[in-house]
XYZ file of C-alpha atoms in Angstrom:
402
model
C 0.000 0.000 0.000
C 1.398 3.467 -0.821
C 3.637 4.922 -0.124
C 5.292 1.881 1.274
C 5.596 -1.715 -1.181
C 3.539 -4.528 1.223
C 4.609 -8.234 0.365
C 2.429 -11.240 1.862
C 3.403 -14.587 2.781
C 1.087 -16.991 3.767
C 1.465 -20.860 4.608
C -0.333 -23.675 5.589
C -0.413 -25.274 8.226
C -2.213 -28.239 10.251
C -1.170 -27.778 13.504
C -3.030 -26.013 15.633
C -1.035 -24.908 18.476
C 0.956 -23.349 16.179
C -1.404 -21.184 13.804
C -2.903 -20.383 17.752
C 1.088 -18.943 18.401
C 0.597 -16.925 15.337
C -2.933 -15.462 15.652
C -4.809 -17.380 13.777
C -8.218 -18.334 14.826
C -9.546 -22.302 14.894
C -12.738 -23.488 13.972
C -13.509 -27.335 14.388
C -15.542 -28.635 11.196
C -16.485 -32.824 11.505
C -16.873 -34.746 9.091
C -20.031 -37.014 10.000
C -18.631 -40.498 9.314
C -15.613 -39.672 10.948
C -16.610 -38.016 14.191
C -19.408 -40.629 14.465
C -15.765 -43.526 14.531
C -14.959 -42.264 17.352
C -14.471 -44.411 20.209
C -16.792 -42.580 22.368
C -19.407 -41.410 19.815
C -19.517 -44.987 18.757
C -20.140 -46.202 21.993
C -22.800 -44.122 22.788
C -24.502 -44.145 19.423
C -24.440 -48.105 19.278
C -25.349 -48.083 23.490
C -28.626 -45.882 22.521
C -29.719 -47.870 19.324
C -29.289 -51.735 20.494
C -31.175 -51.036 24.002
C -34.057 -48.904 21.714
C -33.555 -52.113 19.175
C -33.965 -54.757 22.005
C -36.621 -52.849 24.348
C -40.102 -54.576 23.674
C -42.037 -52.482 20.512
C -45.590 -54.012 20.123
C -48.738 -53.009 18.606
C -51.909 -52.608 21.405
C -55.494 -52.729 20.642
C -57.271 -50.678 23.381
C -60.278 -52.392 24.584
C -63.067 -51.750 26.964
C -62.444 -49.716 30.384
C -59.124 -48.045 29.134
C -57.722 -51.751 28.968
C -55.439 -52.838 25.731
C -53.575 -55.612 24.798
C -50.892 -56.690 22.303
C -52.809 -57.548 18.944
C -50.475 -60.341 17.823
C -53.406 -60.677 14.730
C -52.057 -57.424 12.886
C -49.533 -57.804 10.393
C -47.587 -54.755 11.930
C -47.180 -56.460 15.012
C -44.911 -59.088 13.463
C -42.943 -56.514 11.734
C -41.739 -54.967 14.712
C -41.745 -57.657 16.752
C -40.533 -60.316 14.313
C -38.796 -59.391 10.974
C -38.620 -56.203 9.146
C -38.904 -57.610 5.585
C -37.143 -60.684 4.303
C -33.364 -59.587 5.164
C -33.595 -57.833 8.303
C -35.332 -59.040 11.706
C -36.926 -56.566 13.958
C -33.834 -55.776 15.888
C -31.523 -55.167 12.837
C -34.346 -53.015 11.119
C -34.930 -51.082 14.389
C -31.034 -51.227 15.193
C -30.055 -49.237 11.493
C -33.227 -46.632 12.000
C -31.697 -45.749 15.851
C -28.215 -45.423 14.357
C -29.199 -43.730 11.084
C -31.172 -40.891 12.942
C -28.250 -40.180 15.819
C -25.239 -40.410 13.072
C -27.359 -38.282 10.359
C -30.112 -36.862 11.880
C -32.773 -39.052 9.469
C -34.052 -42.417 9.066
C -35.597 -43.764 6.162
C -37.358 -46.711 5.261
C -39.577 -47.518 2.572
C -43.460 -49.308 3.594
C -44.424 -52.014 2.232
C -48.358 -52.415 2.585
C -50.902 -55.134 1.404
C -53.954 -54.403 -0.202
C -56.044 -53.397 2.879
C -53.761 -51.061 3.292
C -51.848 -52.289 6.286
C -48.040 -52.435 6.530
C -46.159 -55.398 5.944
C -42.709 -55.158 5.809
C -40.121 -51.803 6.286
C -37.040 -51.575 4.133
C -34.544 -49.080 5.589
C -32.947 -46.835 2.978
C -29.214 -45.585 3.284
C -29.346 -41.833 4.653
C -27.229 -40.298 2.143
C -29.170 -41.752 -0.707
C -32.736 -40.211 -0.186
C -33.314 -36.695 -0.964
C -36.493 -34.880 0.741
C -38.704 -32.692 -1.395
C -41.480 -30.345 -0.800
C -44.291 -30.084 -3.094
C -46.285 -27.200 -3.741
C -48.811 -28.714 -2.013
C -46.991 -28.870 1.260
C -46.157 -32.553 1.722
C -43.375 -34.160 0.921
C -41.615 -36.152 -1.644
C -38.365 -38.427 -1.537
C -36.014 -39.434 -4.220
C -34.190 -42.609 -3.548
C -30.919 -43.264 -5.632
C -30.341 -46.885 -6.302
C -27.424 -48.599 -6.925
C -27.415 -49.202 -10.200
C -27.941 -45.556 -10.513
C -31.725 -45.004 -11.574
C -33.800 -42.850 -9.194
C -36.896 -43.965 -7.377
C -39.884 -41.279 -5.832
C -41.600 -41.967 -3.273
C -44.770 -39.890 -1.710
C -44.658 -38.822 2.225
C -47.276 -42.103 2.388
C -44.675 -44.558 1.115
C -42.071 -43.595 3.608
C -41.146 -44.062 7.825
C -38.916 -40.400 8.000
C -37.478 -40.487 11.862
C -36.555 -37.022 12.284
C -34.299 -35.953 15.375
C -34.141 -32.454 15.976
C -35.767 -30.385 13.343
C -35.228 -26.248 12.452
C -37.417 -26.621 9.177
C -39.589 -29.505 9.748
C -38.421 -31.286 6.909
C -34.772 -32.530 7.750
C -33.406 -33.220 11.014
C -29.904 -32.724 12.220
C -28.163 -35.003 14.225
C -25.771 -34.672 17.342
C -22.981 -34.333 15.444
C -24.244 -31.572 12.990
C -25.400 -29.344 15.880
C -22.276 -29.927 18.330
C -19.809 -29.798 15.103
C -17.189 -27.938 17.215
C -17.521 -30.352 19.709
C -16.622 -33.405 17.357
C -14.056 -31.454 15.402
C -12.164 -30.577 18.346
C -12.027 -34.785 19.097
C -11.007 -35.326 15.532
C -8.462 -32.571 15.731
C -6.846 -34.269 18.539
C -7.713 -37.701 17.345
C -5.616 -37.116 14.310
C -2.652 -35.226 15.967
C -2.038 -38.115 18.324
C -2.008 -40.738 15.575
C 1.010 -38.330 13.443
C 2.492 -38.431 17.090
C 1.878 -42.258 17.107
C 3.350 -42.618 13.752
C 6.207 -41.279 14.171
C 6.815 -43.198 17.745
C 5.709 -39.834 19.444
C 9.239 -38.179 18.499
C 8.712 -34.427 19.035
C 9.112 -32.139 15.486
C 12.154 -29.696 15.148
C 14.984 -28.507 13.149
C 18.602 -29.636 11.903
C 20.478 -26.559 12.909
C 24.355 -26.234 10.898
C 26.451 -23.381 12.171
C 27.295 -22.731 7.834
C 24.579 -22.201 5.134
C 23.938 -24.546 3.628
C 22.830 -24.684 -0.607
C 19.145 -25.309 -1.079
C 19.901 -28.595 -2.599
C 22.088 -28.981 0.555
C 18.791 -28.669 2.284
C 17.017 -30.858 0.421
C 19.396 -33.778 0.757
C 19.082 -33.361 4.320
C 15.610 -33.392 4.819
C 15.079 -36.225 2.463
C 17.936 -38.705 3.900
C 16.304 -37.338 7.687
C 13.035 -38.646 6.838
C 13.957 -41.930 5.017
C 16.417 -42.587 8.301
C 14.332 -41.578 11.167
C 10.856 -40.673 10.039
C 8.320 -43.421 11.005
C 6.825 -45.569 13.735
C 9.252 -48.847 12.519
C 12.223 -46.630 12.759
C 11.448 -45.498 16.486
C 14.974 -47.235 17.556
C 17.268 -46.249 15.325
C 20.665 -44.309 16.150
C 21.048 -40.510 15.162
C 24.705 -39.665 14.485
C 25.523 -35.650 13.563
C 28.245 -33.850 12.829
C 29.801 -30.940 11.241
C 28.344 -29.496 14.346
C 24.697 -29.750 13.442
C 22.616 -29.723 16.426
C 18.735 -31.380 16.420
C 16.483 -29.131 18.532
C 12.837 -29.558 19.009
C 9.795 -26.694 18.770
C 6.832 -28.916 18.909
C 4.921 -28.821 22.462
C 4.669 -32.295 24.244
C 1.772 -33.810 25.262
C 2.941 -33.143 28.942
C 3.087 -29.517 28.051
C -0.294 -28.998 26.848
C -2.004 -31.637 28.932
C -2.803 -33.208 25.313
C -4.235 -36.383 27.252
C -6.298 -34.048 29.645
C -8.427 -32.297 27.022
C -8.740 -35.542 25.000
C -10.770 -36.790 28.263
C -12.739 -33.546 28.529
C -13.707 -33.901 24.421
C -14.655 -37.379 25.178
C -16.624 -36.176 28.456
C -18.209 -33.419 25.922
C -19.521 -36.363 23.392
C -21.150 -38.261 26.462
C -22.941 -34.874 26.835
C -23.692 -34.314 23.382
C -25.805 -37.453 23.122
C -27.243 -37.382 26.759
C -25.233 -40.972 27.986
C -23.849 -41.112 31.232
C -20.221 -41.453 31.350
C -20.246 -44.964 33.004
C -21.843 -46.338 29.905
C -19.252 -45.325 27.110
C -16.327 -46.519 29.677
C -15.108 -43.288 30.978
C -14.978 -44.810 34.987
C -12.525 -42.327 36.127
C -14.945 -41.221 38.649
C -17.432 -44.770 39.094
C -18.238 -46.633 42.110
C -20.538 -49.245 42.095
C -23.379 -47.185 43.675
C -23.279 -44.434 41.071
C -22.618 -46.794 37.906
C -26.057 -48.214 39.071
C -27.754 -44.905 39.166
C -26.536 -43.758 35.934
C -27.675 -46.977 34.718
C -31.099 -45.472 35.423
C -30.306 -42.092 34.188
C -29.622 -43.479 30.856
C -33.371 -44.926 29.997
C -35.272 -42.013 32.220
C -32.548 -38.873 30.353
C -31.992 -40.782 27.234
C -33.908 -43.771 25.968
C -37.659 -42.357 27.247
C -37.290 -39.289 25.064
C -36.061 -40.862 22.393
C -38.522 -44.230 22.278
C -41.235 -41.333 22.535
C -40.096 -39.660 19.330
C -39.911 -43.160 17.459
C -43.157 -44.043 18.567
C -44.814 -40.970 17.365
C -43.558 -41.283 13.696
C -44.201 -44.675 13.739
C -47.928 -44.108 15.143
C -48.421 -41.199 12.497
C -46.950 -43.336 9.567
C -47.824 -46.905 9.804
C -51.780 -46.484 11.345
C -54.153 -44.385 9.034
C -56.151 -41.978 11.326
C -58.917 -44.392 11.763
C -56.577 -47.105 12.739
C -54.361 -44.862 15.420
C -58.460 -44.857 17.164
C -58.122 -48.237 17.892
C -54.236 -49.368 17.902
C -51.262 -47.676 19.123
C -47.535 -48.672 18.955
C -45.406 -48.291 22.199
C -42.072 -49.485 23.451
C -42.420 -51.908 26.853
C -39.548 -49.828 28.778
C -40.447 -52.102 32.227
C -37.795 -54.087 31.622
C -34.991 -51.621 31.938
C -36.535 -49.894 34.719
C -36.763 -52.767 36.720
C -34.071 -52.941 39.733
C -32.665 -56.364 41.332
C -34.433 -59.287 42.634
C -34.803 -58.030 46.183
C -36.122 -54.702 45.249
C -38.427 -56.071 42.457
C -39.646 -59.225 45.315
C -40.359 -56.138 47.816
C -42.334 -53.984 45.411
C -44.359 -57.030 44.259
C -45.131 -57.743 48.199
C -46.318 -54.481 48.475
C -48.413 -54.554 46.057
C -49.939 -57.794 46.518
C -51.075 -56.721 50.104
C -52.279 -53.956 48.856
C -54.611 -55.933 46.752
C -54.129 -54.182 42.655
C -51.240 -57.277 42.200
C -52.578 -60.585 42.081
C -50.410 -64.022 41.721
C -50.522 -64.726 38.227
C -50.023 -61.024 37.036
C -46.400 -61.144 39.281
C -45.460 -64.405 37.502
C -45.874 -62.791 34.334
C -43.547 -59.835 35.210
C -41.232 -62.425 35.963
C -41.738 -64.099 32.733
C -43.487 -67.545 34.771
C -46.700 -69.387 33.931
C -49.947 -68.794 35.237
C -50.772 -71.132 38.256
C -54.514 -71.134 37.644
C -57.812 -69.285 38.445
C -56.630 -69.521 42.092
C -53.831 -66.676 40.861
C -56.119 -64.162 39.373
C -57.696 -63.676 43.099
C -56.792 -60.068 44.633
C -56.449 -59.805 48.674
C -57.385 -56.732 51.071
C -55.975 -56.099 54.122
C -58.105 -56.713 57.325
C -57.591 -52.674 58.385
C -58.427 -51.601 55.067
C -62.309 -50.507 54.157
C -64.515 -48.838 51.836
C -64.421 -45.755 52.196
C -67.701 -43.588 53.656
C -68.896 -47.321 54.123
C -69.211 -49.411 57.096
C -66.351 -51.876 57.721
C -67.277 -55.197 58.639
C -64.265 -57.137 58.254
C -64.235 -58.329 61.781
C -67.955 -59.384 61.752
C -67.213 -61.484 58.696
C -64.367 -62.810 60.356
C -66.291 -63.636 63.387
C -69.383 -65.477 61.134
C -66.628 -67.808 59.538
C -65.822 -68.405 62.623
């Protein structure tokens, strides 16, 4: 700029303690497949979709007196429950929709129906090959590219879309989209420890000479340094200089900028970012027994109960037509994880047995046992307990059977 000539260098650089040393300003960008291979992202990802996959997903009718039961007759019932179409049982169906919508923020599968109308099978479509459209007439329409590179559409009726959370109403964005920095800060340091690792965690530096040397000079140097030393099968060898040339480092160690420590606090960060206890992905730095147990139960009450509530919505709204959703539902049995060990389960059943809403046949069935008989489905009341604004004559029918 006048009056005085301005020349510009600029390089580039991946390391980011050093463009920090010279001003520059890092922002974290993840990639989705790769921040979603990390250890703890997988963890938690896989952790959230097998216990959604395995937790109990059935089809009720409601009957009479706000009562319902499973209706093993509908075809949906054994798609859920059973297989998903001819490739995929329930839990592998169920197990790619869970992953799909926490890794990409969508799940897809195409519906299958028979000629009543009813759905009988679900074919899960790859994430990145369906593209959502919106029609003038508000709903939606989804291209689906094939393999063998042909296109197919498919209306909003034809298609199971598991959204997580939503800005537009169309697309949802996953964990990883909305906590980018968060994931490209474990990357970062994911991919700085494996150049240390590669290179047997031998700090970066400089061949100082006390003479200039000629820029092929330089060349030579660097290119018989690197073939010698530069590698993790070379982590032994001997360095032997002379001519006075000295080998001094300029790289921080690990030690020096607590490397490991923030690699535990982005892996803490991740745990976060999908709601899963620490315990669960393996971070036990800080687990005893007693609190391992409790976050045990933080995970399904924090985690799994939102997220079973959004799968069972979409899966109300798109496999039941409005007049079906009056008589069926779909819901996930979560009783299973929220039940505690034998002793507490054996006290809560006592209690309420005597209290007379348990009978004996409806506790063997928690506990997955037969029935023992009409003499099971019998109900007991406690001698001090009464009708209430009524007359209690417990003790006079007592005394008669006497």
């Amino acid at each position: 700029m006048w009056p005085f000539p301005k020349t510009e260098k600029r390089i580039a650089t991946s390391d980011p303690y050093l463009g920090e040393f010279l001003g520059a300003r890092w922002t974290a960008r993840a990639d989705v497949e790769k921040a979603s291979g990390l250890a703890v992202a997988h963890r938690a990802v896989q952790t959230i979709a097998e216990n959604l996959a395995a937790m109990p997903l059935k089809v009720y009718r409601e009957a009479a007196n706000d009562d319902r039961q499973a209706a093993k007759d509908h075809p949906l019932y054994a798609v859920l429950h059973d297989n998903f179409n001819d490739r995929l049982t329930a839990f592998e169906g169920r197990e790619w929709l869970a992953a799909s919508l926490l890794i990409h923020g969508n799940g897809y599968a195409k519906i299958e129906r028979n000629g009543r109308g009813q759905v009988t099978a679900l074919h899960p479509l790859v994430a990145g090959s369906v593209t959502v459209e919106v029609l003038k007439s508000g709903r939606l329409r989804y291209k689906h590219a094939l393999p063998d590179g042909s296109t197919e559409t498919l209306l909003q009726d034809e298609v199971l879309h598991l959204r997580y959370r939503t800005a537009d109403g169309i697309l949802g964005m996953s964990p990883i989209q909305i906590a980018a920095s968060t994931f490209g800060l474990a990357v970062a340091q994911q991919d700085q420890a494996g150049a240390a690792a590669e290179n047997a965690f031998r700090p970066a530096g400089a061949l100082v000479f006390p003479d200039k040397l000629a820029a092929t000079g330089k060349e030579n140097v660097i290119a018989k340094f690197k073939e010698r030393f530069i590698g993790s099968l070379k982590a032994n060898e001997v360095m032997i200089l002379d001519g006075g040339a000295k080998f001094e480092t300029f790289q921080f160690s690990a030690k020096d900028s607590e490397f490991l420590e923030s690699r535990k606090l982005s892996n803490l960060d991740i745990a976060r970012v999908f709601g899963v206890p620490p315990s669960i992905v393996g971070i036990t730095d800080n687990s005893t027994y007693s609190n391992a147990e409790a976050e045990s139960r933080a995970l399904v009450i924090r985690c799994l109960a939102p997220m079973a509530r959004r799968i069972e919505q979409s899966l109300n709204s798109a496999l039941l037509s409005p007049e079906a959703r009056k008589t069926f539902m779909i819901e996930h049995d979560m009783s299973g994880l929220l039940r505690g060990d034998l002793v507490t389960r054996y006290n809560a059943y006592r209690v309420g047995r005597e209290g007379g809403w348990l009978n004996v046949n409806t506790i063997r069935a928690f506990e997955n046992l037969g029935s023992i008989g009409p003499e099971g489905d019998t109900y007991v009341q406690p001698l001090n307990y009464g009708q209430l604004g009524g007359a209690n004559d417990n003790r006079s029918k007592i005394e008669d059977a006497a």
